[in-house]
Short mmCIF file of C-alpha atoms in Angstrom, two decimals:
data_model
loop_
_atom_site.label_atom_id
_atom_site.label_comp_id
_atom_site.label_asym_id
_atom_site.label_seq_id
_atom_site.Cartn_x
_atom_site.Cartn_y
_atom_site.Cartn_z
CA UNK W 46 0.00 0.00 0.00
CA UNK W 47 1.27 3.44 -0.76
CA UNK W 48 2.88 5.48 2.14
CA UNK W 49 1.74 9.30 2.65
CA UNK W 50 4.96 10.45 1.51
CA UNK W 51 5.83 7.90 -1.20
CA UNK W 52 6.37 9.66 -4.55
CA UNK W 53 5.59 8.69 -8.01
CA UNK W 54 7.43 9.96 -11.35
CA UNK W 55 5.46 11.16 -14.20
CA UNK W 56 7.67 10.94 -17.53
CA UNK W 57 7.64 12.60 -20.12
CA UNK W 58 9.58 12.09 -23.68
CA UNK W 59 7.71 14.78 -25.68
CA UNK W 60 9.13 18.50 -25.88
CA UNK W 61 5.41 19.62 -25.54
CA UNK W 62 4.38 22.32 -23.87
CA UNK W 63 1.38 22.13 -21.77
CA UNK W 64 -0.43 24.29 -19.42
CA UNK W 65 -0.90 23.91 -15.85
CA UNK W 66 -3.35 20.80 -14.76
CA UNK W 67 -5.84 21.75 -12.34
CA UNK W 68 -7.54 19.47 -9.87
CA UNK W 69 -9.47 20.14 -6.66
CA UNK W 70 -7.61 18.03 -4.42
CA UNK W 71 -4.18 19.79 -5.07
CA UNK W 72 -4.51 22.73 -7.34
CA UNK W 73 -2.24 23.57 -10.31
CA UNK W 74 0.18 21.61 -11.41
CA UNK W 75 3.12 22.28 -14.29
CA UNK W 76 4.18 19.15 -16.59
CA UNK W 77 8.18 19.23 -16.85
CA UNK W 78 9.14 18.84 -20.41
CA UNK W 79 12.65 18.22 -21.37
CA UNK W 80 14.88 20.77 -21.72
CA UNK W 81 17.82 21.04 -24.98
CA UNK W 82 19.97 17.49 -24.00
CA UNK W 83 17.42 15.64 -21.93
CA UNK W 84 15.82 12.49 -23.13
CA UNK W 85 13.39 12.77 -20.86
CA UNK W 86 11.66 14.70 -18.10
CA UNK W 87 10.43 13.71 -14.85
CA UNK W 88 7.45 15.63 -12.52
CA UNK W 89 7.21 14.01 -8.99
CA UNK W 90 3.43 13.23 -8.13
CA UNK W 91 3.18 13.58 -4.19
CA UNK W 92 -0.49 11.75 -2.52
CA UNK W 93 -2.97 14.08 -1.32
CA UNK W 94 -6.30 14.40 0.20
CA UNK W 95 -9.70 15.43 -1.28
CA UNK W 96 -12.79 16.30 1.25
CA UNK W 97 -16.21 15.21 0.03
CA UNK W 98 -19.02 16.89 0.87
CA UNK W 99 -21.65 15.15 2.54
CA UNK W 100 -24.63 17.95 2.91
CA UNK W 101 -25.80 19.39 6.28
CA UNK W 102 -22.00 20.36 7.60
CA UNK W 103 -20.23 16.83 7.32
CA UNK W 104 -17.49 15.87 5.18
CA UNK W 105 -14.93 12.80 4.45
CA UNK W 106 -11.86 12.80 3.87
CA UNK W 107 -10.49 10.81 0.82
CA UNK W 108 -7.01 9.94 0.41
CA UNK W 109 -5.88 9.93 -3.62
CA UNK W 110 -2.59 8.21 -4.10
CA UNK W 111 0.28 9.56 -5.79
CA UNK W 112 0.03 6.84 -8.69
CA UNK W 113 -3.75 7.60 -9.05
CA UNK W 114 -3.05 11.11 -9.31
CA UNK W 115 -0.40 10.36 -12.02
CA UNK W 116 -1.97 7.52 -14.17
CA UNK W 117 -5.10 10.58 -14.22
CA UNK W 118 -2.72 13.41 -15.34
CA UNK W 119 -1.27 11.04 -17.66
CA UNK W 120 -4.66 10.04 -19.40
CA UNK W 121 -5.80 13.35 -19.53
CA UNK W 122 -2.49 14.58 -21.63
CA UNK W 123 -2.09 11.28 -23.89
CA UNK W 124 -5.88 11.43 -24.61
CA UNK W 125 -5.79 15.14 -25.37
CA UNK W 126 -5.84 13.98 -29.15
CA UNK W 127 -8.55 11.66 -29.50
CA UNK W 128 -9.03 7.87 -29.12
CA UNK W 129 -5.60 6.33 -29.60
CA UNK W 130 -3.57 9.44 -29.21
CA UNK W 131 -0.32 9.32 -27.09
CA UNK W 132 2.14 12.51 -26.43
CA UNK W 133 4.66 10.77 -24.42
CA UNK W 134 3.97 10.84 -21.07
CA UNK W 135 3.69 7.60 -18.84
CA UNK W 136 3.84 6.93 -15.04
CA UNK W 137 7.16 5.05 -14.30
CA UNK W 138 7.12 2.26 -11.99
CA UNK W 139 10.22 2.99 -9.76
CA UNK W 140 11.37 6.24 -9.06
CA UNK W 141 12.82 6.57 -12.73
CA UNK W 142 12.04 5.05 -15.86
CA UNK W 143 13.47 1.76 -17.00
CA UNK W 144 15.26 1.49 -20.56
CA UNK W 145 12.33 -0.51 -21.23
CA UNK W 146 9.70 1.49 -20.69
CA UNK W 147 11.53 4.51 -22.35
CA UNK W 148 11.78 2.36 -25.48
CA UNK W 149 8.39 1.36 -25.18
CA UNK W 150 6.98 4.90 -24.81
CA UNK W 151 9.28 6.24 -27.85
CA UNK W 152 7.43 3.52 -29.76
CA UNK W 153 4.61 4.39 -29.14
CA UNK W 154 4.58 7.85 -29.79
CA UNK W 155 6.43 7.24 -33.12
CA UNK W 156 3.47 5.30 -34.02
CA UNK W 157 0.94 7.96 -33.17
CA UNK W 158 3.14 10.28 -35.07
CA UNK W 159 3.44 8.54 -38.30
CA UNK W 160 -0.30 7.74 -37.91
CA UNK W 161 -0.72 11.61 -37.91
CA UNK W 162 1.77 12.36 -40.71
CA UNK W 163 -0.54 9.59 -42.58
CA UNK W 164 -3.29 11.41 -41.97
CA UNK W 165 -2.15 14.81 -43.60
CA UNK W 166 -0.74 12.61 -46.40
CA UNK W 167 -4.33 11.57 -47.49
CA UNK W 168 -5.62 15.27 -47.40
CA UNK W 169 -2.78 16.63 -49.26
CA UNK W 170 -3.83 13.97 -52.20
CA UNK W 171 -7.36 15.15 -51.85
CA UNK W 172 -7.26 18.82 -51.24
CA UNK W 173 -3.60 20.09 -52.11
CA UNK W 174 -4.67 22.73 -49.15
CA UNK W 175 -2.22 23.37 -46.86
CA UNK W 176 -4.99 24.81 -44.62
CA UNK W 177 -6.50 21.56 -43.89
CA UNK W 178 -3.30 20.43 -42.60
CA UNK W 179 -3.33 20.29 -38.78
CA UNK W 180 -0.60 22.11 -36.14
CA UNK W 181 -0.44 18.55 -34.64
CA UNK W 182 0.02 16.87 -37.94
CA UNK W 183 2.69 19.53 -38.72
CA UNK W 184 5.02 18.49 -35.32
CA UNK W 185 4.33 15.03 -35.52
CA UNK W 186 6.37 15.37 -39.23
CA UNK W 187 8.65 17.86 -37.58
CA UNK W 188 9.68 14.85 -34.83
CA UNK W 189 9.73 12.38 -37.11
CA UNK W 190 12.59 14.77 -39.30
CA UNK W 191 10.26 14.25 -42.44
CA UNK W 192 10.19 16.70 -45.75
CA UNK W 193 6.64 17.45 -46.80
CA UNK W 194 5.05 19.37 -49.43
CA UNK W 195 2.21 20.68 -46.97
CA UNK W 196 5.05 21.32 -44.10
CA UNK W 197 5.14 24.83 -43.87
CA UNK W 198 4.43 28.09 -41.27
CA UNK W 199 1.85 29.91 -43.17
CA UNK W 200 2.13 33.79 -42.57
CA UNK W 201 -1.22 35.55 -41.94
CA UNK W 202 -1.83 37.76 -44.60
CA UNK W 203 -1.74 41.78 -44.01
CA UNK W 204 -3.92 44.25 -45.45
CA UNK W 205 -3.27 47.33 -48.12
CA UNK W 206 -3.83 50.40 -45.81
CA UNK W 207 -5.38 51.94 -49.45
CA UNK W 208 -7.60 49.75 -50.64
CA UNK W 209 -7.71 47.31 -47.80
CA UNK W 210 -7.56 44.70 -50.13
CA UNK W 211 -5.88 41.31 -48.55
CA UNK W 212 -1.78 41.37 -49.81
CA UNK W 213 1.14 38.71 -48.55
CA UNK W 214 3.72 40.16 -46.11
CA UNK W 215 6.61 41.89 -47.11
CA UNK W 216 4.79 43.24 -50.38
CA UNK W 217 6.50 46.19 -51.74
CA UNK W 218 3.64 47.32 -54.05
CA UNK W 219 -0.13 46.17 -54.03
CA UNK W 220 -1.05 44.57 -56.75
CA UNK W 221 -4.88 45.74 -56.68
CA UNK W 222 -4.23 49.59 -56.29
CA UNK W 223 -0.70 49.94 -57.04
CA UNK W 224 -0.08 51.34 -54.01
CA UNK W 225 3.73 51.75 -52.82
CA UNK W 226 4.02 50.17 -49.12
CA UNK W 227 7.80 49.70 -49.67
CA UNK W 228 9.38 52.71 -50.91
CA UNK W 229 13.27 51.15 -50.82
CA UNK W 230 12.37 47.75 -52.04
CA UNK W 231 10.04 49.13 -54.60
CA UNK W 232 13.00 51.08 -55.64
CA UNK W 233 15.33 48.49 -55.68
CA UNK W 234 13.43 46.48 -58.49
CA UNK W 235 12.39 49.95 -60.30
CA UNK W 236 9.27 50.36 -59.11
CA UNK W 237 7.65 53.44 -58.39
CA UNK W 238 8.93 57.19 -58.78
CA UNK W 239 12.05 56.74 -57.44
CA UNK W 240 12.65 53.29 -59.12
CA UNK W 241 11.86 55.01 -62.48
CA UNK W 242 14.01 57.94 -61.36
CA UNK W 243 16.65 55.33 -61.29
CA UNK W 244 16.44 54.24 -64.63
CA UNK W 245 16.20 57.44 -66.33
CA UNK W 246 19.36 58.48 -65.25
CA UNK W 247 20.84 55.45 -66.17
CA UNK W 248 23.37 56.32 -69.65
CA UNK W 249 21.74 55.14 -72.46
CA UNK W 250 23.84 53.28 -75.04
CA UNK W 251 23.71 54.29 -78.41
CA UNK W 252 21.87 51.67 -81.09
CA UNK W 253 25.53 51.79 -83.28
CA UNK W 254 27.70 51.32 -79.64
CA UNK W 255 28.75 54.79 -79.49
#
């Protein structure tokens, strides 16, 4: 049976960030991810107590054990995903993980991944729209060190303070009103006043080379 202070390690292989967990019994709690050099993470679960309320004034005290309060966390972020989803967290049996149950849990998530990077496969052949390709779909490639034609960052898309019409970042002129937004790089490939300035007092050659 577990002791009141016995302590139980929640593992983690993933470099996911997740917010705090929040429980009645003991509050917020942060998930340790691994930091640059770490192959894994661990977050000590300690036991605690939860008080159920009985109505008129009475309550019981219920103890929840470290490994129930671990195996729940645990569930919660594996499950995150939908049925069959797994982000690399387990509960360790001892007080660190075993080379087997590292292995075990790296398989595991490399499944879920390439299940994932499957999945975005299929709607690339059916849509060629980046758009309907998922963040988590996107990391799970990203682990897995895979080149894809729908792995990319898109960049949200500004807006021509003329016309207001929709134009991609770093535009020098808009294309629906002609509107310079980059004077310099405008310029640069002769566009607008001062690229055409440019130009004209470029030397122009003579048609017999003189």
């Amino acid at each position: 049976m577990e002791s009141q202070t016995e302590v139980v390690s929640l593992v983690n292989i993933s470099n996911e960030k997740w917010p705090p967990r929040h429980r009645t019994y003991f509050g917020a709690l942060d998930v340790r991810s691994p930091q640059p050099g770490e192959p894994f993470a661990v977050t000590p679960i300690r036991g605690c107590t939860s008080v159920m309320d009985l109505g008129d004034k009475r309550t019981l005290d219920i103890r929840v054990t470290a490994r129930e309060i671990a195996e729940d966390i645990a569930r919660e972020l594996n499950g995150d995903s939908g049925e069959g989803s797994f982000h690399g967290v387990f509960v360790a049996a001892g007080s660190d993980p075993t080379e087997a149950e590292l292995a075990d849990a790296h398989r595991r998530l490399e499944e879920f991944n390439r299940k994932l990077v499957a999945a975005a496969d299929l709607e690339w052949e059916r849509t060629k729209n980046p758009m309907f390709i998922t963040d988590l779909e996107r990391r799970a490639a990203r682990m897995l060190d895979l080149e894809k034609p729908w792995l990319y960052d898109p960049k949200p898309m500004g807006e021509c303070p003329v016309c207001a019409e929709f134009i991609k970042p770093g535009v020098a002129v808009c294309k629906s009103c002609h509107a310079i937004l980059d004077a310099e790089k405008a310029a640069q490939y002769g566009l607008g006043p001062q690229g055409r300035n440019r130009r004209d007092s470029q030397p122009k050659q003579d048609p017999a080379g003189k």
